[in-house]
């Protein structure tokens, strides 16, 4: 039996979680992706397949991908989502543990 890498196991977890999550209408989906250097977050309406708002640690206002940067990404995304009229979201952790930068 072949062993799977950590990244492939994360993808399997993400697919398993996504079977039960759908963000549409009043509660779009907040998807989070964490790389080694940066963190990315976007609010997606799955009914239309469009991204309503996004933010990442690569934005000029933030610049770092640590926990403080992840918190700033969340605050920036919340501000951009409020401008679009989004009040509630469904959180999609993307197969990552709800810990550290993902929790921030």
Short mmCIF file of N, CA and C in Angstrom, two decimals:
data_model
loop_
_atom_site.label_atom_id
_atom_site.label_comp_id
_atom_site.label_asym_id
_atom_site.label_seq_id
_atom_site.Cartn_x
_atom_site.Cartn_y
_atom_site.Cartn_z
N UNK A 1 0.84 -1.17 0.00
CA UNK A 1 0.00 0.00 0.00
C UNK A 1 0.89 1.24 0.00
N UNK A 2 0.67 2.11 -0.93
CA UNK A 2 1.48 3.32 -1.04
C UNK A 2 1.04 4.33 0.01
N UNK A 3 2.01 5.03 0.57
CA UNK A 3 1.67 6.06 1.55
C UNK A 3 1.41 7.37 0.83
N UNK A 4 0.51 8.16 1.38
CA UNK A 4 0.18 9.44 0.78
C UNK A 4 0.95 10.54 1.49
N UNK A 5 1.27 11.56 0.74
CA UNK A 5 1.98 12.69 1.32
C UNK A 5 1.01 13.54 2.14
N UNK A 6 1.59 14.43 2.95
CA UNK A 6 0.75 15.29 3.78
C UNK A 6 -0.17 16.16 2.95
N UNK A 7 0.34 16.65 1.82
CA UNK A 7 -0.48 17.53 0.99
C UNK A 7 -1.64 16.76 0.35
N UNK A 8 -1.40 15.51 -0.06
CA UNK A 8 -2.48 14.73 -0.65
C UNK A 8 -3.53 14.37 0.40
N UNK A 9 -3.09 14.10 1.61
CA UNK A 9 -4.04 13.82 2.69
C UNK A 9 -4.88 15.05 3.00
N UNK A 10 -4.27 16.24 2.92
CA UNK A 10 -5.02 17.48 3.15
C UNK A 10 -6.09 17.65 2.08
N UNK A 11 -5.75 17.33 0.83
CA UNK A 11 -6.72 17.44 -0.26
C UNK A 11 -7.88 16.48 -0.03
N UNK A 12 -7.58 15.27 0.43
CA UNK A 12 -8.63 14.29 0.71
C UNK A 12 -9.54 14.81 1.82
N UNK A 13 -8.95 15.38 2.88
CA UNK A 13 -9.76 15.96 3.96
C UNK A 13 -10.63 17.09 3.44
N UNK A 14 -10.04 17.94 2.58
CA UNK A 14 -10.78 19.07 2.04
C UNK A 14 -11.97 18.59 1.21
N UNK A 15 -11.77 17.58 0.37
CA UNK A 15 -12.88 17.06 -0.44
C UNK A 15 -13.97 16.47 0.45
N UNK A 16 -13.57 15.79 1.52
CA UNK A 16 -14.55 15.20 2.43
C UNK A 16 -15.36 16.29 3.14
N UNK A 17 -14.70 17.38 3.53
CA UNK A 17 -15.40 18.49 4.18
C UNK A 17 -16.31 19.20 3.20
N UNK A 18 -15.85 19.40 1.96
CA UNK A 18 -16.61 20.15 0.96
C UNK A 18 -17.90 19.44 0.55
N UNK A 19 -17.98 18.13 0.76
CA UNK A 19 -19.22 17.42 0.45
C UNK A 19 -20.38 17.95 1.29
N UNK A 20 -20.06 18.43 2.48
CA UNK A 20 -21.10 18.87 3.41
C UNK A 20 -21.24 20.39 3.49
N UNK A 21 -20.34 21.13 2.84
CA UNK A 21 -20.37 22.60 2.88
C UNK A 21 -20.82 23.16 1.55
N UNK A 22 -21.67 24.15 1.62
CA UNK A 22 -22.04 24.89 0.43
C UNK A 22 -22.41 26.29 0.86
N UNK A 23 -21.78 27.26 0.24
CA UNK A 23 -22.07 28.64 0.60
C UNK A 23 -22.83 29.33 -0.52
N UNK A 24 -24.04 29.74 -0.22
CA UNK A 24 -24.85 30.39 -1.25
C UNK A 24 -25.82 31.36 -0.58
N UNK A 25 -26.21 32.35 -1.34
CA UNK A 25 -27.23 33.28 -0.88
C UNK A 25 -26.80 34.10 0.32
N UNK A 26 -27.49 33.90 1.44
CA UNK A 26 -27.24 34.70 2.64
C UNK A 26 -25.90 34.37 3.30
N UNK A 27 -25.44 33.11 3.16
CA UNK A 27 -24.20 32.70 3.83
C UNK A 27 -23.22 32.12 2.82
N UNK A 28 -22.41 32.95 2.19
CA UNK A 28 -21.40 32.42 1.27
C UNK A 28 -20.28 31.72 2.04
N UNK A 29 -19.42 31.03 1.30
CA UNK A 29 -18.36 30.22 1.90
C UNK A 29 -17.07 31.03 2.03
N UNK A 30 -16.45 30.97 3.20
CA UNK A 30 -15.15 31.60 3.44
C UNK A 30 -14.09 30.51 3.33
N UNK A 31 -13.36 30.49 2.22
CA UNK A 31 -12.34 29.48 1.97
C UNK A 31 -10.97 30.02 2.35
N UNK A 32 -10.19 29.20 3.06
CA UNK A 32 -8.86 29.60 3.52
C UNK A 32 -7.84 28.64 2.93
N UNK A 33 -6.73 29.20 2.42
CA UNK A 33 -5.60 28.40 1.97
C UNK A 33 -4.35 28.91 2.64
N UNK A 34 -3.55 28.00 3.14
CA UNK A 34 -2.32 28.35 3.84
C UNK A 34 -1.14 27.73 3.12
N UNK A 35 -0.22 28.57 2.66
CA UNK A 35 1.02 28.06 2.09
C UNK A 35 2.12 28.22 3.14
N UNK A 36 3.34 27.87 2.78
CA UNK A 36 4.42 27.99 3.75
C UNK A 36 4.71 29.43 4.12
N UNK A 37 4.55 30.36 3.17
CA UNK A 37 4.88 31.76 3.42
C UNK A 37 3.67 32.67 3.61
N UNK A 38 2.55 32.34 2.99
CA UNK A 38 1.42 33.26 2.97
C UNK A 38 0.12 32.56 3.34
N UNK A 39 -0.91 33.37 3.55
CA UNK A 39 -2.26 32.86 3.80
C UNK A 39 -3.22 33.62 2.90
N UNK A 40 -4.19 32.91 2.35
CA UNK A 40 -5.14 33.47 1.40
C UNK A 40 -6.54 33.15 1.90
N UNK A 41 -7.46 34.09 1.76
CA UNK A 41 -8.85 33.87 2.15
C UNK A 41 -9.75 34.54 1.13
N UNK A 42 -10.83 33.85 0.78
CA UNK A 42 -11.79 34.44 -0.14
C UNK A 42 -13.20 34.00 0.22
N UNK A 43 -14.15 34.86 -0.07
CA UNK A 43 -15.56 34.58 0.18
C UNK A 43 -16.19 34.26 -1.17
N UNK A 44 -16.77 33.05 -1.26
CA UNK A 44 -17.24 32.52 -2.53
C UNK A 44 -18.74 32.23 -2.45
N UNK A 45 -19.47 32.64 -3.48
CA UNK A 45 -20.87 32.27 -3.62
C UNK A 45 -20.91 31.05 -4.53
N UNK A 46 -21.18 29.87 -3.96
CA UNK A 46 -21.13 28.63 -4.73
C UNK A 46 -22.28 28.50 -5.72
N UNK A 47 -23.38 29.21 -5.49
CA UNK A 47 -24.51 29.13 -6.41
C UNK A 47 -24.15 29.72 -7.77
N UNK A 48 -23.42 30.83 -7.75
CA UNK A 48 -23.03 31.47 -9.01
C UNK A 48 -21.58 31.20 -9.38
N UNK A 49 -20.80 30.67 -8.43
CA UNK A 49 -19.40 30.39 -8.70
C UNK A 49 -18.53 31.63 -8.77
N UNK A 50 -18.91 32.68 -8.05
CA UNK A 50 -18.15 33.92 -8.10
C UNK A 50 -17.50 34.20 -6.74
N UNK A 51 -16.38 34.89 -6.79
CA UNK A 51 -15.70 35.34 -5.59
C UNK A 51 -16.21 36.73 -5.24
N UNK A 52 -16.75 36.88 -4.04
CA UNK A 52 -17.32 38.16 -3.62
C UNK A 52 -16.26 39.08 -3.04
N UNK A 53 -15.32 38.53 -2.28
CA UNK A 53 -14.25 39.33 -1.68
C UNK A 53 -13.07 38.42 -1.42
N UNK A 54 -11.87 39.00 -1.45
CA UNK A 54 -10.68 38.20 -1.17
C UNK A 54 -9.62 39.07 -0.51
N UNK A 55 -8.71 38.41 0.20
CA UNK A 55 -7.57 39.09 0.82
C UNK A 55 -6.48 38.05 1.01
N UNK A 56 -5.25 38.51 1.02
CA UNK A 56 -4.13 37.61 1.26
C UNK A 56 -3.01 38.37 1.95
N UNK A 57 -2.05 37.62 2.45
CA UNK A 57 -0.92 38.25 3.11
C UNK A 57 0.03 38.89 2.11
N UNK A 58 -0.23 38.74 0.83
CA UNK A 58 0.57 39.40 -0.20
C UNK A 58 0.06 40.80 -0.52
N UNK A 59 -1.09 41.18 0.05
CA UNK A 59 -1.59 42.54 -0.16
C UNK A 59 -0.61 43.55 0.43
N UNK A 60 -0.60 44.74 -0.12
CA UNK A 60 0.35 45.77 0.31
C UNK A 60 0.19 46.15 1.77
N UNK A 61 -1.05 46.11 2.28
CA UNK A 61 -1.30 46.54 3.65
C UNK A 61 -0.76 45.56 4.68
N UNK A 62 -0.50 44.31 4.30
CA UNK A 62 -0.18 43.27 5.28
C UNK A 62 1.30 42.88 5.22
N UNK A 63 1.69 42.15 4.20
CA UNK A 63 3.10 41.88 3.97
C UNK A 63 3.73 40.70 4.67
N UNK A 64 3.09 40.06 5.66
CA UNK A 64 3.70 38.88 6.27
C UNK A 64 2.63 37.81 6.44
N UNK A 65 3.05 36.55 6.47
CA UNK A 65 2.11 35.45 6.55
C UNK A 65 2.07 34.76 7.90
N UNK A 66 2.58 35.42 8.95
CA UNK A 66 2.54 34.79 10.27
C UNK A 66 1.16 34.96 10.90
N UNK A 67 1.02 34.64 12.19
CA UNK A 67 -0.30 34.72 12.83
C UNK A 67 -0.84 36.14 12.85
N UNK A 68 0.03 37.12 13.08
CA UNK A 68 -0.43 38.51 13.07
C UNK A 68 -0.89 38.90 11.67
N UNK A 69 -0.16 38.45 10.66
CA UNK A 69 -0.56 38.72 9.28
C UNK A 69 -1.87 38.05 8.94
N UNK A 70 -2.08 36.82 9.46
CA UNK A 70 -3.33 36.11 9.21
C UNK A 70 -4.51 36.85 9.85
N UNK A 71 -4.28 37.42 11.02
CA UNK A 71 -5.34 38.19 11.67
C UNK A 71 -5.66 39.44 10.86
N UNK A 72 -4.63 40.09 10.32
CA UNK A 72 -4.84 41.27 9.48
C UNK A 72 -5.57 40.90 8.19
N UNK A 73 -5.27 39.71 7.64
CA UNK A 73 -5.99 39.23 6.45
C UNK A 73 -7.47 39.09 6.77
N UNK A 74 -7.79 38.51 7.93
CA UNK A 74 -9.18 38.35 8.33
C UNK A 74 -9.90 39.68 8.51
N UNK A 75 -9.22 40.64 9.11
CA UNK A 75 -9.84 41.95 9.31
C UNK A 75 -10.06 42.66 7.98
N UNK A 76 -9.08 42.57 7.07
CA UNK A 76 -9.21 43.19 5.75
C UNK A 76 -10.33 42.53 4.95
N UNK A 77 -10.42 41.19 5.04
CA UNK A 77 -11.47 40.48 4.33
C UNK A 77 -12.84 40.84 4.90
N UNK A 78 -12.95 40.98 6.21
CA UNK A 78 -14.22 41.36 6.83
C UNK A 78 -14.66 42.74 6.36
N UNK A 79 -13.70 43.66 6.24
CA UNK A 79 -14.03 45.01 5.78
C UNK A 79 -14.52 44.97 4.33
N UNK A 80 -13.82 44.21 3.48
CA UNK A 80 -14.22 44.11 2.08
C UNK A 80 -15.56 43.40 1.93
N UNK A 81 -15.83 42.41 2.78
CA UNK A 81 -17.10 41.69 2.71
C UNK A 81 -18.25 42.58 3.17
N UNK A 82 -18.01 43.41 4.18
CA UNK A 82 -19.05 44.31 4.67
C UNK A 82 -19.44 45.32 3.59
N UNK A 83 -18.47 45.74 2.79
CA UNK A 83 -18.77 46.66 1.68
C UNK A 83 -19.68 46.00 0.65
N UNK A 84 -19.57 44.66 0.51
CA UNK A 84 -20.43 43.93 -0.44
C UNK A 84 -21.74 43.49 0.19
N UNK A 85 -21.92 43.74 1.50
CA UNK A 85 -23.17 43.38 2.16
C UNK A 85 -23.20 41.98 2.74
N UNK A 86 -22.06 41.34 2.91
CA UNK A 86 -22.00 40.00 3.48
C UNK A 86 -21.89 40.12 4.99
N UNK A 87 -22.84 39.46 5.71
CA UNK A 87 -22.84 39.55 7.16
C UNK A 87 -22.43 38.23 7.81
N UNK A 88 -22.78 37.10 7.21
CA UNK A 88 -22.46 35.78 7.76
C UNK A 88 -21.83 34.93 6.67
N UNK A 89 -20.95 34.01 7.10
CA UNK A 89 -20.30 33.10 6.15
C UNK A 89 -20.28 31.69 6.73
N UNK A 90 -20.04 30.72 5.86
CA UNK A 90 -19.78 29.35 6.25
C UNK A 90 -18.27 29.16 6.14
N UNK A 91 -17.61 28.72 7.22
CA UNK A 91 -16.15 28.63 7.24
C UNK A 91 -15.68 27.32 6.63
N UNK A 92 -14.82 27.40 5.63
CA UNK A 92 -14.22 26.24 4.97
C UNK A 92 -12.72 26.29 5.27
N UNK A 93 -12.26 25.42 6.16
CA UNK A 93 -10.87 25.47 6.59
C UNK A 93 -9.92 24.82 5.59
N UNK A 94 -10.43 24.26 4.52
CA UNK A 94 -9.60 23.76 3.44
C UNK A 94 -8.77 22.54 3.79
N UNK A 95 -9.20 21.74 4.75
CA UNK A 95 -8.44 20.55 5.13
C UNK A 95 -7.35 20.83 6.15
N UNK A 96 -7.14 22.09 6.49
CA UNK A 96 -6.15 22.44 7.51
C UNK A 96 -6.79 22.35 8.89
N UNK A 97 -5.97 22.09 9.92
CA UNK A 97 -6.49 22.11 11.29
C UNK A 97 -6.89 23.53 11.66
N UNK A 98 -7.93 23.65 12.47
CA UNK A 98 -8.35 24.97 12.95
C UNK A 98 -7.42 25.34 14.09
N UNK A 99 -6.24 25.84 13.73
CA UNK A 99 -5.19 26.09 14.70
C UNK A 99 -4.20 27.06 14.09
N UNK A 100 -3.62 27.92 14.89
CA UNK A 100 -2.56 28.80 14.41
C UNK A 100 -3.05 29.84 13.43
N UNK A 101 -2.43 29.86 12.24
CA UNK A 101 -2.76 30.89 11.25
C UNK A 101 -4.17 30.73 10.71
N UNK A 102 -4.67 29.50 10.60
CA UNK A 102 -6.02 29.29 10.09
C UNK A 102 -7.05 29.82 11.10
N UNK A 103 -6.81 29.63 12.37
CA UNK A 103 -7.73 30.10 13.40
C UNK A 103 -7.70 31.62 13.54
N UNK A 104 -6.56 32.23 13.22
CA UNK A 104 -6.46 33.69 13.34
C UNK A 104 -7.31 34.35 12.30
#
